CSV table of C-alpha atoms in Angstrom, one decimal:
chain,number,residue,atom,x,y,z
A,1,MET,CA,24.9,59.6,26.8
A,2,GLY,CA,28.6,60.3,26.9
A,3,CYS,CA,30.5,57.7,25.0
A,4,TYR,CA,34.0,56.3,25.0
A,5,THR,CA,36.1,57.5,22.1
A,6,ASP,CA,37.6,54.9,19.8
A,7,ALA,CA,41.0,55.5,21.4
A,8,GLU,CA,39.5,55.0,24.9
A,9,LEU,CA,37.8,51.8,23.9
A,10,LYS,CA,41.1,50.5,22.4
A,11,SER,CA,42.9,51.4,25.6
A,12,LEU,CA,40.5,49.2,27.6
A,13,GLY,CA,42.1,46.1,25.9
A,14,PHE,CA,39.2,44.4,24.3
A,15,LYS,CA,39.9,41.1,22.5
A,16,VAL,CA,38.2,42.5,19.3
A,17,LEU,CA,36.5,45.8,18.5
A,18,GLY,CA,34.4,46.2,15.4
A,19,LYS,CA,33.5,49.4,13.7
A,20,ASN,CA,30.9,52.0,14.6
A,21,ILE,CA,30.7,51.1,18.3
A,22,LYS,CA,28.8,53.4,20.7
A,23,VAL,CA,29.6,52.6,24.3
A,24,SER,CA,28.6,54.7,27.3
A,25,ASN,CA,31.5,55.9,29.4
A,26,LYS,CA,29.4,54.9,32.4
A,27,ALA,CA,29.4,51.2,31.3
A,28,SER,CA,31.9,48.9,33.1
A,29,PHE,CA,34.0,46.1,31.7
A,30,TYR,CA,35.9,43.4,33.6
A,31,ASN,CA,38.5,41.2,31.8
A,32,ALA,CA,38.0,43.2,28.6
A,33,GLU,CA,40.7,41.0,27.0
A,34,ASN,CA,38.0,38.3,26.9
A,35,ILE,CA,35.3,40.5,25.4
A,36,THR,CA,34.6,40.9,21.6
A,37,LEU,CA,32.4,43.6,20.3
A,38,GLY,CA,31.2,43.4,16.7
A,39,ASP,CA,30.3,46.2,14.3
A,40,ASN,CA,27.4,48.6,15.1
A,41,VAL,CA,27.2,47.7,18.8
A,42,ARG,CA,25.6,50.1,21.3
A,43,ILE,CA,26.0,49.6,25.0
A,44,ASP,CA,24.1,52.1,27.3
A,45,ASP,CA,24.8,53.7,30.7
A,46,PHE,CA,25.5,51.5,33.8
A,47,CYS,CA,25.8,48.2,31.9
A,48,VAL,CA,28.3,45.6,33.3
A,49,LEU,CA,30.1,43.1,31.1
A,50,SER,CA,32.2,40.9,33.3
A,51,ALA,CA,33.9,38.1,31.3
A,52,GLY,CA,35.3,35.0,32.8
A,53,SER,CA,37.6,32.5,31.1
A,54,GLY,CA,34.8,31.6,28.6
A,55,GLY,CA,34.6,35.2,27.4
A,56,ILE,CA,31.8,37.4,26.1
A,57,GLU,CA,31.1,37.7,22.3
A,58,VAL,CA,28.8,40.4,21.1
A,59,GLY,CA,27.9,40.2,17.4
A,60,LYS,CA,26.9,42.9,14.9
A,61,ASN,CA,24.0,45.3,15.2
A,62,VAL,CA,23.4,44.5,18.9
A,63,HIS,CA,21.9,46.9,21.5
A,64,ILE,CA,22.4,46.4,25.3
A,65,ALA,CA,20.2,48.8,27.1
A,66,VAL,CA,20.7,50.7,30.4
A,67,PHE,CA,21.5,48.8,33.7
A,68,SER,CA,21.9,45.4,32.0
A,69,SER,CA,24.6,42.9,33.0
A,70,LEU,CA,26.4,39.9,31.4
A,71,ILE,CA,28.4,38.1,34.0
A,72,GLY,CA,30.1,34.7,34.6
A,73,ALA,CA,32.9,32.3,34.0
A,74,GLY,CA,31.1,30.5,31.2
A,75,ARG,CA,31.0,31.8,27.6
A,76,ILE,CA,28.3,34.3,26.7
A,77,VAL,CA,27.4,34.8,23.0
A,78,VAL,CA,25.0,37.5,21.9
A,79,SER,CA,24.6,37.0,18.2
A,80,ASP,CA,23.9,39.5,15.4
A,81,TYR,CA,20.7,41.6,15.6
A,82,CYS,CA,20.0,40.9,19.3
A,83,ASN,CA,18.3,43.4,21.5
A,84,ILE,CA,18.8,43.3,25.3
A,85,SER,CA,16.3,45.7,27.0
A,86,SER,CA,17.0,47.6,30.2
A,87,ARG,CA,17.8,45.8,33.5
A,88,VAL,CA,18.4,42.4,31.9
A,89,SER,CA,20.7,40.0,33.7
A,90,ILE,CA,22.5,37.2,31.8
A,91,TYR,CA,24.5,34.8,34.0
A,92,SER,CA,26.9,32.1,32.8
A,93,SER,CA,27.7,31.2,36.4
A,94,SER,CA,25.6,30.7,39.5
A,95,ASP,CA,26.3,29.8,43.2
A,96,ASP,CA,24.9,26.7,44.8
A,97,TYR,CA,21.9,27.8,46.8
A,98,SER,CA,21.3,24.5,48.6
A,99,GLY,CA,23.1,25.5,51.8
A,100,ALA,CA,25.6,22.7,51.3
A,101,PHE,CA,28.2,25.2,50.2
A,102,MET,CA,29.2,28.8,50.9
A,103,SER,CA,28.8,31.5,48.3
A,104,ASN,CA,30.2,34.8,46.9
A,105,PRO,CA,33.6,35.6,45.4
A,106,THR,CA,35.3,36.3,48.7
A,107,ILE,CA,35.1,32.6,49.7
A,108,PRO,CA,37.9,30.2,48.6
A,109,PRO,CA,36.7,27.9,45.7
A,110,GLU,CA,37.0,24.7,47.8
A,111,TYR,CA,34.1,25.9,50.0
A,112,THR,CA,31.9,26.9,47.0
A,113,ASN,CA,30.1,25.0,44.3
A,114,VAL,CA,29.8,27.5,41.4
A,115,TYR,CA,28.0,26.1,38.4
A,116,SER,CA,29.2,27.6,35.0
A,117,ALA,CA,27.8,26.9,31.6
A,118,PRO,CA,27.7,28.8,28.3
A,119,VAL,CA,24.8,31.0,27.3
A,120,LEU,CA,23.9,31.4,23.7
A,121,LEU,CA,21.5,34.0,22.2
A,122,LYS,CA,21.2,33.3,18.5
A,123,GLU,CA,20.4,35.9,15.8
A,124,HIS,CA,17.4,38.2,16.4
A,125,VAL,CA,16.8,37.4,20.0
A,126,LEU,CA,14.9,40.1,21.9
A,127,ILE,CA,14.9,40.1,25.7
A,128,GLY,CA,12.4,42.2,27.6
A,129,SER,CA,13.2,44.5,30.5
A,130,GLY,CA,14.0,43.0,33.8
A,131,SER,CA,14.4,39.5,32.5
A,132,ILE,CA,17.0,37.0,33.8
A,133,ILE,CA,18.8,34.3,31.7
A,134,LEU,CA,20.4,31.5,33.7
A,135,PRO,CA,23.6,29.6,32.9
A,136,GLY,CA,23.5,26.9,30.2
A,137,ILE,CA,20.6,28.4,28.3
A,138,THR,CA,20.3,28.6,24.5
A,139,LEU,CA,17.7,30.9,22.9
A,140,GLU,CA,17.4,29.9,19.3
A,141,LYS,CA,17.1,32.3,16.4
A,142,GLY,CA,14.2,34.8,16.7
A,143,VAL,CA,13.2,34.1,20.3
A,144,ALA,CA,11.4,37.0,22.1
A,145,VAL,CA,11.4,37.0,25.9
A,146,GLY,CA,8.7,39.0,27.7
A,147,ALA,CA,9.6,41.5,30.3
A,148,LEU,CA,10.3,40.3,33.9
A,149,SER,CA,10.8,36.7,32.8
A,150,LEU,CA,13.1,34.0,34.3
A,151,VAL,CA,14.5,31.9,31.5
A,152,LYS,CA,15.8,28.6,32.9
A,153,ASN,CA,15.1,26.4,29.9
A,154,ASP,CA,16.2,26.5,26.2
A,155,MET,CA,13.7,28.0,23.8
A,156,PRO,CA,13.2,26.9,20.1
A,157,GLU,CA,13.3,29.2,17.1
A,158,PHE,CA,10.8,32.1,16.7
A,159,VAL,CA,8.7,31.8,19.8
A,160,ILE,CA,7.5,34.4,22.3
A,161,CYS,CA,8.0,33.3,25.9
A,162,ALA,CA,7.3,34.9,29.2
A,163,GLY,CA,6.8,34.2,32.9
A,164,GLN,CA,8.6,32.9,36.0
A,165,PRO,CA,9.7,30.4,34.7
A,166,ALA,CA,9.3,31.5,31.1
A,167,LYS,CA,7.0,29.4,29.0
A,168,ILE,CA,6.2,29.5,25.3
A,169,ILE,CA,3.1,31.7,24.7
A,170,LYS,CA,3.0,31.7,20.9
A,171,SER,CA,5.0,31.7,17.7
A,172,ARG,CA,6.8,34.8,16.5
A,173,LYS,CA,6.6,36.2,13.0
A,174,ARG,CA,9.6,35.8,10.7
A,175,GLU,CA,9.3,38.9,8.6
A,176,LEU,CA,12.3,40.4,10.3
A,177,LEU,CA,14.5,38.0,8.2
A,178,SER,CA,13.2,39.6,5.0
A,179,LEU,CA,14.0,43.0,6.5
A,180,GLN,CA,17.5,41.9,7.4
A,181,MET,CA,18.1,40.8,3.7
A,182,LYS,CA,16.7,44.1,2.5
A,183,MET,CA,19.0,46.0,4.9
A,184,LYS,CA,22.0,44.1,3.7
A,185,ALA,CA,21.1,44.7,0.1
A,186,ASN,CA,20.9,48.4,0.7
A,187,GLY,CA,24.3,48.7,2.1
Protein backbone atom coordinates (compact mmCIF):
# COMPACT_ATOMS: atom_id res chain seq x y z
CA MET A 1 0.00 0.00 0.00
CA GLY A 2 1.49 3.31 -1.08
CA CYS A 3 0.94 5.95 1.59
CA TYR A 4 0.74 9.71 1.68
CA THR A 5 3.80 11.34 3.16
CA ASP A 6 3.36 13.60 6.18
CA ALA A 7 3.80 16.63 3.92
CA GLU A 8 1.19 15.34 1.46
CA LEU A 9 -1.30 14.72 4.26
CA LYS A 10 -0.69 18.21 5.63
CA SER A 11 -1.24 19.70 2.17
CA LEU A 12 -4.73 18.12 2.00
CA GLY A 13 -5.84 20.59 4.69
CA PHE A 14 -7.13 18.34 7.48
CA LYS A 15 -8.57 20.05 10.55
CA VAL A 16 -6.22 18.05 12.83
CA LEU A 17 -3.58 15.42 12.08
CA GLY A 18 -2.13 13.25 14.83
CA LYS A 19 1.17 11.38 14.81
CA ASN A 20 2.06 8.09 13.16
CA ILE A 21 -0.71 8.19 10.57
CA LYS A 22 -0.63 5.71 7.69
CA VAL A 23 -3.07 6.65 4.92
CA SER A 24 -3.20 5.03 1.49
CA ASN A 25 -2.63 7.43 -1.37
CA LYS A 26 -5.60 5.68 -3.00
CA ALA A 27 -7.98 6.92 -0.26
CA SER A 28 -10.17 9.95 -1.02
CA PHE A 29 -11.06 12.85 1.28
CA TYR A 30 -13.73 15.48 0.70
CA ASN A 31 -13.91 18.60 2.86
CA ALA A 32 -10.71 17.58 4.64
CA GLU A 33 -10.90 20.81 6.64
CA ASN A 34 -13.75 19.11 8.57
CA ILE A 35 -11.81 15.88 9.23
CA THR A 36 -9.70 15.09 12.31
CA LEU A 37 -7.35 12.08 12.38
CA GLY A 38 -5.85 11.06 15.75
CA ASP A 39 -2.57 9.31 16.49
CA ASN A 40 -1.85 5.84 15.10
CA VAL A 41 -4.59 5.88 12.47
CA ARG A 42 -4.46 3.62 9.42
CA ILE A 43 -6.75 4.13 6.42
CA ASP A 44 -6.43 1.61 3.60
CA ASP A 45 -6.90 1.71 -0.19
CA PHE A 46 -10.10 3.04 -1.77
CA CYS A 47 -11.65 4.42 1.41
CA VAL A 48 -13.77 7.58 1.13
CA LEU A 49 -14.19 10.08 3.96
CA SER A 50 -16.63 12.77 2.86
CA ALA A 51 -17.29 15.21 5.68
CA GLY A 52 -20.26 17.51 5.76
CA SER A 53 -20.68 20.47 8.08
CA GLY A 54 -20.79 18.13 11.12
CA GLY A 55 -17.33 16.80 10.37
CA ILE A 56 -15.63 13.46 10.83
CA GLU A 57 -13.51 12.77 13.90
CA VAL A 58 -11.30 9.67 13.95
CA GLY A 59 -9.71 8.91 17.33
CA LYS A 60 -6.45 7.18 18.25
CA ASN A 61 -5.47 3.65 17.25
CA VAL A 62 -8.20 3.33 14.62
CA HIS A 63 -8.11 1.18 11.49
CA ILE A 64 -10.40 1.79 8.52
CA ALA A 65 -10.04 -1.09 6.06
CA VAL A 66 -10.17 -1.18 2.27
CA PHE A 67 -13.26 0.13 0.39
CA SER A 68 -14.94 1.61 3.47
CA SER A 69 -16.79 4.93 3.43
CA LEU A 70 -17.82 7.53 5.99
CA ILE A 71 -20.23 9.97 4.36
CA GLY A 72 -22.79 12.61 5.26
CA ALA A 73 -23.64 16.08 6.52
CA GLY A 74 -24.03 14.96 10.15
CA ARG A 75 -21.12 14.47 12.53
CA ILE A 76 -19.37 11.08 12.48
CA VAL A 77 -17.18 10.13 15.46
CA VAL A 78 -15.01 7.01 15.39
CA SER A 79 -13.57 6.82 18.91
CA ASP A 80 -10.26 5.36 20.06
CA TYR A 81 -9.46 1.69 19.35
CA CYS A 82 -12.24 1.20 16.79
CA ASN A 83 -11.83 -1.17 13.86
CA ILE A 84 -13.85 -0.72 10.68
CA SER A 85 -13.50 -3.79 8.45
CA SER A 86 -13.55 -3.77 4.65
CA ARG A 87 -16.53 -2.45 2.68
CA VAL A 88 -18.24 -0.87 5.69
CA SER A 89 -20.48 2.13 4.97
CA ILE A 90 -21.25 4.68 7.68
CA TYR A 91 -23.85 7.29 6.75
CA SER A 92 -24.76 10.41 8.71
CA SER A 93 -27.23 11.47 5.97
CA SER A 94 -29.87 9.63 3.98
CA ASP A 95 -32.29 10.53 1.22
CA ASP A 96 -36.05 10.16 1.69
CA TYR A 97 -37.04 6.93 -0.08
CA SER A 98 -40.83 7.43 0.24
CA GLY A 99 -41.27 8.80 -3.28
CA ALA A 100 -42.60 12.10 -1.91
CA PHE A 101 -39.26 13.77 -2.69
CA MET A 102 -36.53 13.56 -5.27
CA SER A 103 -33.06 12.36 -4.34
CA ASN A 104 -29.37 12.73 -5.15
CA PRO A 105 -26.99 15.65 -4.82
CA THR A 106 -27.72 17.08 -8.27
CA ILE A 107 -31.29 18.00 -7.21
CA PRO A 108 -31.91 21.42 -5.56
CA PRO A 109 -32.50 21.02 -1.77
CA GLU A 110 -36.10 22.31 -1.91
CA TYR A 111 -37.06 19.15 -3.84
CA THR A 112 -35.31 16.71 -1.49
CA ASN A 113 -35.82 15.67 2.11
CA VAL A 114 -32.36 14.60 3.29
CA TYR A 115 -32.23 13.33 6.88
CA SER A 116 -28.95 13.97 8.71
CA ALA A 117 -28.04 12.89 12.24
CA PRO A 118 -24.77 12.21 14.07
CA VAL A 119 -23.21 8.75 14.19
CA LEU A 120 -21.12 7.85 17.24
CA LEU A 121 -18.89 4.80 17.55
CA LYS A 122 -17.54 4.72 21.09
CA GLU A 123 -14.24 3.11 22.15
CA HIS A 124 -13.45 -0.44 21.04
CA VAL A 125 -16.28 -0.75 18.50
CA LEU A 126 -15.63 -3.39 15.85
CA ILE A 127 -17.67 -3.38 12.63
CA GLY A 128 -17.60 -6.48 10.42
CA SER A 129 -17.13 -6.46 6.65
CA GLY A 130 -19.92 -5.21 4.45
CA SER A 131 -21.96 -3.70 7.28
CA ILE A 132 -23.99 -0.50 7.03
CA ILE A 133 -24.49 2.02 9.83
CA LEU A 134 -27.40 4.44 9.31
CA PRO A 135 -27.71 8.09 10.44
CA GLY A 136 -28.42 8.80 14.10
CA ILE A 137 -26.86 5.61 15.47
CA THR A 138 -24.77 5.31 18.63
CA LEU A 139 -22.76 2.15 19.18
CA GLU A 140 -21.70 2.16 22.83
CA LYS A 141 -18.27 1.08 24.07
CA GLY A 142 -17.21 -2.40 23.00
CA VAL A 143 -19.98 -3.19 20.51
CA ALA A 144 -19.07 -5.78 17.86
CA VAL A 145 -21.16 -5.77 14.68
CA GLY A 146 -21.18 -8.99 12.62
CA ALA A 147 -20.38 -8.97 8.92
CA LEU A 148 -23.08 -7.88 6.45
CA SER A 149 -25.24 -6.28 9.15
CA LEU A 150 -27.59 -3.32 8.83
CA VAL A 151 -27.46 -1.23 12.00
CA LYS A 152 -30.54 0.96 12.31
CA ASN A 153 -30.84 1.00 16.12
CA ASP A 154 -28.48 2.05 18.90
CA MET A 155 -26.59 -0.77 20.65
CA PRO A 156 -25.64 -0.93 24.36
CA GLU A 157 -22.12 -1.56 25.72
CA PHE A 158 -20.25 -4.78 25.04
CA VAL A 159 -22.73 -6.68 22.93
CA ILE A 160 -22.29 -8.63 19.72
CA CYS A 161 -25.00 -7.88 17.19
CA ALA A 162 -25.64 -9.06 13.64
CA GLY A 163 -28.31 -9.33 10.98
CA GLN A 164 -30.60 -7.21 8.78
CA PRO A 165 -31.60 -5.38 10.86
CA ALA A 166 -28.90 -6.03 13.45
CA LYS A 167 -30.09 -7.63 16.69
CA ILE A 168 -28.17 -8.42 19.86
CA ILE A 169 -26.83 -11.98 19.79
CA LYS A 170 -24.89 -12.10 23.05
CA SER A 171 -22.60 -10.18 25.39
CA ARG A 172 -19.01 -9.43 24.42
CA LYS A 173 -16.07 -10.02 26.77
CA ARG A 174 -14.40 -6.99 28.37
CA GLU A 175 -10.81 -8.30 28.62
CA LEU A 176 -9.72 -5.87 25.93
CA LEU A 177 -10.01 -3.08 28.53
CA SER A 178 -7.27 -4.76 30.60
CA LEU A 179 -5.16 -5.11 27.46
CA GLN A 180 -5.66 -1.40 26.74
CA MET A 181 -4.42 -0.51 30.24
CA LYS A 182 -1.41 -2.84 29.85
CA MET A 183 -0.58 -1.31 26.45
CA LYS A 184 -0.74 2.23 27.89
CA ALA A 185 1.47 1.21 30.83
CA ASN A 186 4.08 -0.23 28.48
CA GLY A 187 4.42 2.89 26.52
